[in-house]
Short mmCIF file of C-alpha atoms in Angstrom, two decimals:
data_model
loop_
_atom_site.label_atom_id
_atom_site.label_comp_id
_atom_site.label_asym_id
_atom_site.label_seq_id
_atom_site.Cartn_x
_atom_site.Cartn_y
_atom_site.Cartn_z
CA THR A 1 -22.40 17.68 -9.02
CA GLN A 2 -19.79 18.80 -11.50
CA LEU A 3 -19.21 16.39 -14.33
CA LEU A 4 -16.15 16.03 -16.47
CA GLU A 5 -16.64 14.40 -19.84
CA GLN A 6 -13.57 12.92 -21.45
CA SER A 7 -13.36 11.96 -25.09
CA PRO A 8 -12.61 9.74 -26.74
CA GLN A 9 -13.09 6.95 -24.26
CA PHE A 10 -10.69 4.68 -26.14
CA LEU A 11 -7.98 5.51 -28.65
CA SER A 12 -5.66 3.16 -30.48
CA ILE A 13 -3.04 4.65 -32.77
CA GLN A 14 0.20 3.76 -34.49
CA GLU A 15 3.53 4.90 -33.13
CA GLY A 16 4.48 8.28 -34.56
CA GLU A 17 0.94 9.59 -34.96
CA ASN A 18 -0.43 12.67 -33.24
CA LEU A 19 -3.52 12.68 -31.07
CA THR A 20 -5.71 14.95 -28.97
CA VAL A 21 -7.91 14.03 -26.05
CA TYR A 22 -10.49 16.30 -24.53
CA CYS A 23 -11.94 17.09 -21.14
CA ASN A 24 -15.17 19.11 -21.09
CA SER A 25 -17.60 20.41 -18.53
CA SER A 26 -20.40 22.91 -18.18
CA SER A 27 -18.84 24.12 -14.92
CA VAL A 28 -16.06 26.62 -14.37
CA PHE A 29 -13.02 25.31 -12.55
CA SER A 30 -10.32 27.09 -10.63
CA SER A 31 -7.75 24.54 -11.73
CA LEU A 32 -7.49 21.42 -13.82
CA GLN A 33 -5.05 18.55 -13.68
CA TRP A 34 -4.08 15.80 -16.06
CA TYR A 35 -2.89 12.42 -14.81
CA ARG A 36 -1.60 9.29 -16.53
CA GLN A 37 -2.21 5.91 -14.98
CA GLU A 38 -0.58 2.67 -16.05
CA PRO A 39 -2.14 -0.70 -15.20
CA GLY A 40 -1.63 -1.71 -11.60
CA GLU A 41 -0.25 1.67 -10.57
CA GLY A 42 -1.55 4.90 -9.12
CA PRO A 43 -2.17 7.96 -11.31
CA VAL A 44 0.81 10.23 -11.86
CA LEU A 45 0.26 13.97 -12.06
CA LEU A 46 1.39 15.39 -15.40
CA VAL A 47 0.36 19.01 -15.22
CA THR A 48 -1.83 21.56 -13.47
CA VAL A 49 -3.37 24.48 -15.38
CA VAL A 50 -5.02 27.37 -13.61
CA THR A 51 -5.38 30.31 -16.01
CA GLY A 52 -7.93 30.49 -18.81
CA GLY A 53 -6.18 30.03 -22.15
CA GLU A 54 -3.06 28.69 -20.50
CA VAL A 55 -0.85 26.36 -22.52
CA LYS A 56 1.77 24.14 -20.95
CA LYS A 57 4.22 21.86 -22.68
CA LEU A 58 5.84 18.76 -21.28
CA LYS A 59 8.16 17.35 -23.95
CA ARG A 60 5.79 15.94 -26.60
CA LEU A 61 2.67 16.69 -24.55
CA THR A 62 0.83 20.00 -24.88
CA PHE A 63 -1.91 20.89 -22.43
CA GLN A 64 -4.39 23.71 -22.91
CA PHE A 65 -6.95 25.15 -20.54
CA GLY A 66 -9.98 26.71 -22.22
CA ASP A 67 -10.46 30.47 -22.07
CA ALA A 68 -13.58 30.03 -19.95
CA ARG A 69 -11.89 27.43 -17.73
CA LYS A 70 -14.53 24.85 -18.54
CA ASP A 71 -12.51 22.55 -20.76
CA SER A 72 -9.05 21.32 -21.53
CA SER A 73 -7.18 19.36 -24.14
CA LEU A 74 -4.09 17.19 -24.19
CA HIS A 75 -2.20 16.86 -27.45
CA ILE A 76 0.52 14.28 -27.92
CA THR A 77 2.93 14.64 -30.81
CA ALA A 78 4.62 11.61 -32.35
CA ALA A 79 3.12 9.16 -29.89
CA GLN A 80 5.33 6.38 -28.55
CA PRO A 81 4.45 3.04 -26.94
CA GLY A 82 5.52 4.48 -23.60
CA ASP A 83 2.60 6.93 -23.84
CA THR A 84 0.17 4.05 -23.48
CA GLY A 85 -2.04 4.40 -20.43
CA LEU A 86 -5.21 5.84 -18.98
CA TYR A 87 -5.32 9.63 -19.13
CA LEU A 88 -7.48 11.24 -16.49
CA CYS A 89 -8.46 14.84 -16.12
CA ALA A 90 -9.46 16.18 -12.74
CA ALA A 91 -10.76 19.57 -11.76
CA GLY A 92 -11.58 21.54 -8.68
CA ALA A 93 -14.14 24.31 -8.41
CA GLY A 94 -13.21 25.24 -4.91
CA SER A 95 -10.18 24.04 -3.12
CA TYR A 96 -11.18 20.70 -1.75
CA GLN A 97 -12.11 17.59 -3.63
CA LEU A 98 -11.26 16.97 -7.22
CA THR A 99 -13.78 15.69 -9.71
CA PHE A 100 -12.34 13.07 -12.05
CA GLY A 101 -13.34 12.26 -15.58
CA LYS A 102 -13.74 8.63 -16.61
CA GLY A 103 -10.53 8.75 -18.58
CA THR A 104 -9.24 8.09 -22.05
CA LYS A 105 -7.55 4.76 -22.55
CA LEU A 106 -4.72 5.23 -25.03
CA SER A 107 -2.91 2.40 -26.78
CA VAL A 108 0.08 3.21 -28.95
CA ILE A 109 0.98 0.34 -31.22
CA PRO A 110 4.64 -0.07 -32.16
CA GLY B 1 6.82 16.26 -7.20
CA ALA B 2 5.39 15.17 -3.90
CA VAL B 3 5.71 11.49 -3.07
CA VAL B 4 3.05 9.26 -1.57
CA SER B 5 3.63 5.66 -0.60
CA GLN B 6 1.23 2.83 0.12
CA HIS B 7 1.75 -0.41 1.95
CA PRO B 8 1.25 -3.18 1.18
CA SER B 9 1.27 -3.09 -2.60
CA TRP B 10 -0.78 -6.26 -2.68
CA VAL B 11 -2.46 -8.49 -0.14
CA ILE B 12 -4.42 -11.73 -0.20
CA CYS B 13 -6.65 -12.49 2.75
CA LYS B 14 -9.35 -14.93 3.71
CA SER B 15 -12.98 -13.97 3.87
CA GLY B 16 -13.93 -12.61 7.30
CA THR B 17 -10.51 -11.22 8.18
CA SER B 18 -9.51 -7.56 8.35
CA VAL B 19 -6.84 -5.84 6.30
CA LYS B 20 -5.09 -2.55 6.99
CA ILE B 21 -3.63 -0.39 4.22
CA GLU B 22 -1.26 2.48 5.00
CA CYS B 23 -0.85 5.68 3.04
CA ARG B 24 2.07 7.98 3.75
CA SER B 25 3.09 11.35 2.39
CA LEU B 26 6.88 11.11 2.35
CA ASP B 27 8.08 14.66 1.74
CA PHE B 28 5.19 16.88 2.74
CA GLN B 29 2.51 17.13 5.35
CA ALA B 30 -1.02 16.32 4.32
CA THR B 31 -3.92 17.39 6.45
CA THR B 32 -6.22 15.80 3.92
CA MET B 33 -5.91 12.45 2.22
CA PHE B 34 -8.36 10.63 0.02
CA TRP B 35 -9.15 6.96 -0.46
CA TYR B 36 -10.29 5.65 -3.82
CA ARG B 37 -11.37 2.33 -5.17
CA GLN B 38 -10.88 1.33 -8.77
CA PHE B 39 -12.49 -1.57 -10.58
CA PRO B 40 -10.90 -3.01 -13.73
CA LYS B 41 -11.09 -0.71 -16.74
CA GLN B 42 -12.90 1.97 -14.76
CA SER B 43 -11.97 5.33 -13.34
CA LEU B 44 -11.39 6.19 -9.72
CA MET B 45 -14.28 6.08 -7.27
CA LEU B 46 -13.85 8.28 -4.21
CA MET B 47 -14.64 6.37 -1.04
CA ALA B 48 -13.82 8.84 1.67
CA THR B 49 -11.91 11.95 2.65
CA SER B 50 -9.53 11.55 5.54
CA ASN B 51 -8.87 14.58 7.71
CA GLU B 52 -6.02 14.67 10.20
CA GLY B 53 -7.30 14.74 13.74
CA SER B 54 -10.98 14.37 12.86
CA LYS B 55 -13.43 11.85 11.51
CA ALA B 56 -13.33 10.86 7.89
CA THR B 57 -16.05 11.96 5.52
CA TYR B 58 -17.54 9.05 3.58
CA GLU B 59 -19.15 9.18 0.18
CA GLN B 60 -22.70 8.03 -0.23
CA GLY B 61 -22.99 4.27 -0.31
CA VAL B 62 -19.67 3.59 1.43
CA GLU B 63 -20.08 1.77 4.74
CA LYS B 64 -18.10 3.61 7.39
CA ASP B 65 -18.18 0.62 9.74
CA LYS B 66 -16.68 -1.60 7.08
CA PHE B 67 -14.03 0.77 5.80
CA LEU B 68 -12.39 2.28 8.86
CA ILE B 69 -10.20 5.30 8.24
CA ASN B 70 -7.73 6.78 10.67
CA HIS B 71 -5.61 9.85 10.03
CA ALA B 72 -3.63 10.17 13.21
CA SER B 73 -0.71 12.20 11.89
CA LEU B 74 0.03 14.68 9.14
CA THR B 75 1.81 12.03 7.10
CA LEU B 76 -0.18 8.86 7.67
CA SER B 77 -3.69 7.69 6.92
CA THR B 78 -4.86 4.10 7.22
CA LEU B 79 -7.77 2.25 5.68
CA THR B 80 -8.92 -0.93 7.38
CA VAL B 81 -11.26 -3.22 5.49
CA THR B 82 -13.09 -5.10 8.21
CA SER B 83 -14.62 -8.56 7.78
CA ALA B 84 -13.51 -8.62 4.19
CA HIS B 85 -15.56 -10.46 1.59
CA PRO B 86 -14.70 -11.41 -2.00
CA GLU B 87 -16.69 -8.45 -3.31
CA ASP B 88 -14.25 -6.17 -1.48
CA SER B 89 -11.50 -7.37 -3.80
CA SER B 90 -10.32 -4.32 -5.69
CA PHE B 91 -7.52 -1.86 -6.30
CA TYR B 92 -7.40 0.70 -3.50
CA ILE B 93 -5.53 3.95 -4.09
CA CYS B 94 -4.88 6.80 -1.70
CA SER B 95 -3.92 10.35 -2.48
CA ALA B 96 -2.69 13.26 -0.43
CA ARG B 97 -3.68 16.86 -0.99
CA PHE B 98 -0.83 19.24 -1.61
CA SER B 99 -1.34 22.97 -1.74
CA SER B 100 0.82 25.31 -3.77
CA GLY B 101 -0.47 28.77 -3.11
CA ALA B 102 -4.14 28.79 -4.06
CA VAL B 103 -3.89 25.64 -6.15
CA TYR B 104 -4.64 22.24 -4.68
CA GLU B 105 -3.24 19.10 -6.26
CA GLN B 106 -3.52 15.46 -5.35
CA TYR B 107 -0.59 13.11 -5.41
CA PHE B 108 -1.41 9.43 -5.54
CA GLY B 109 0.12 6.39 -3.97
CA PRO B 110 0.96 3.37 -6.12
CA GLY B 111 -2.15 1.50 -5.01
CA THR B 112 -2.88 -1.71 -3.10
CA ARG B 113 -4.35 -4.75 -4.80
CA LEU B 114 -6.63 -6.56 -2.36
CA THR B 115 -7.80 -10.07 -3.11
CA VAL B 116 -10.23 -11.73 -0.71
CA THR B 117 -10.55 -15.48 -1.07
#
């Protein structure tokens, strides 16, 4: 069973601060996705990374896939209250099911 | 991105009754859909994988006779919670697998809140 460890589990920061959350595993993945879930809603796909070392930017969010394709990070610049939510990473080693991390619960305080 | 809908968004039922939840991929065909359950403040727990035209594959510990899954078309999967009990109350979320070349992504529905009284 492939495990994805996300850290930190909880993060509470002030509006305007920067933050980084991590997703780590001992397994190699063919692709990795980041989702954001707000309370009472389904997760929304933010990005998919597939190449080792790949960096993708989505406005104030920067996603990086590790060179060995075992880990990933999500960096948010100048966090805003609208960034509040549960951030989940998910990865696939083959092409079928995704393995999900337990998530990082982010609270951005105005 | 690909869009997945779920219906109903919430449902309240009495203990012993059955409830059906629908999951539809609106702008793409999905041969594979997934059903998850999520408890408060926890991550997603995969219940079963729904394959169009064949039987669903259930995760260990999930009762197949209690959680009936049907995937009769390339855009619709249904989950029926039979003889529901209060402990079945939860947030149920479906997702549909979307392939873009060699990369597989999952797009999620908005979820269904089930409350069994």
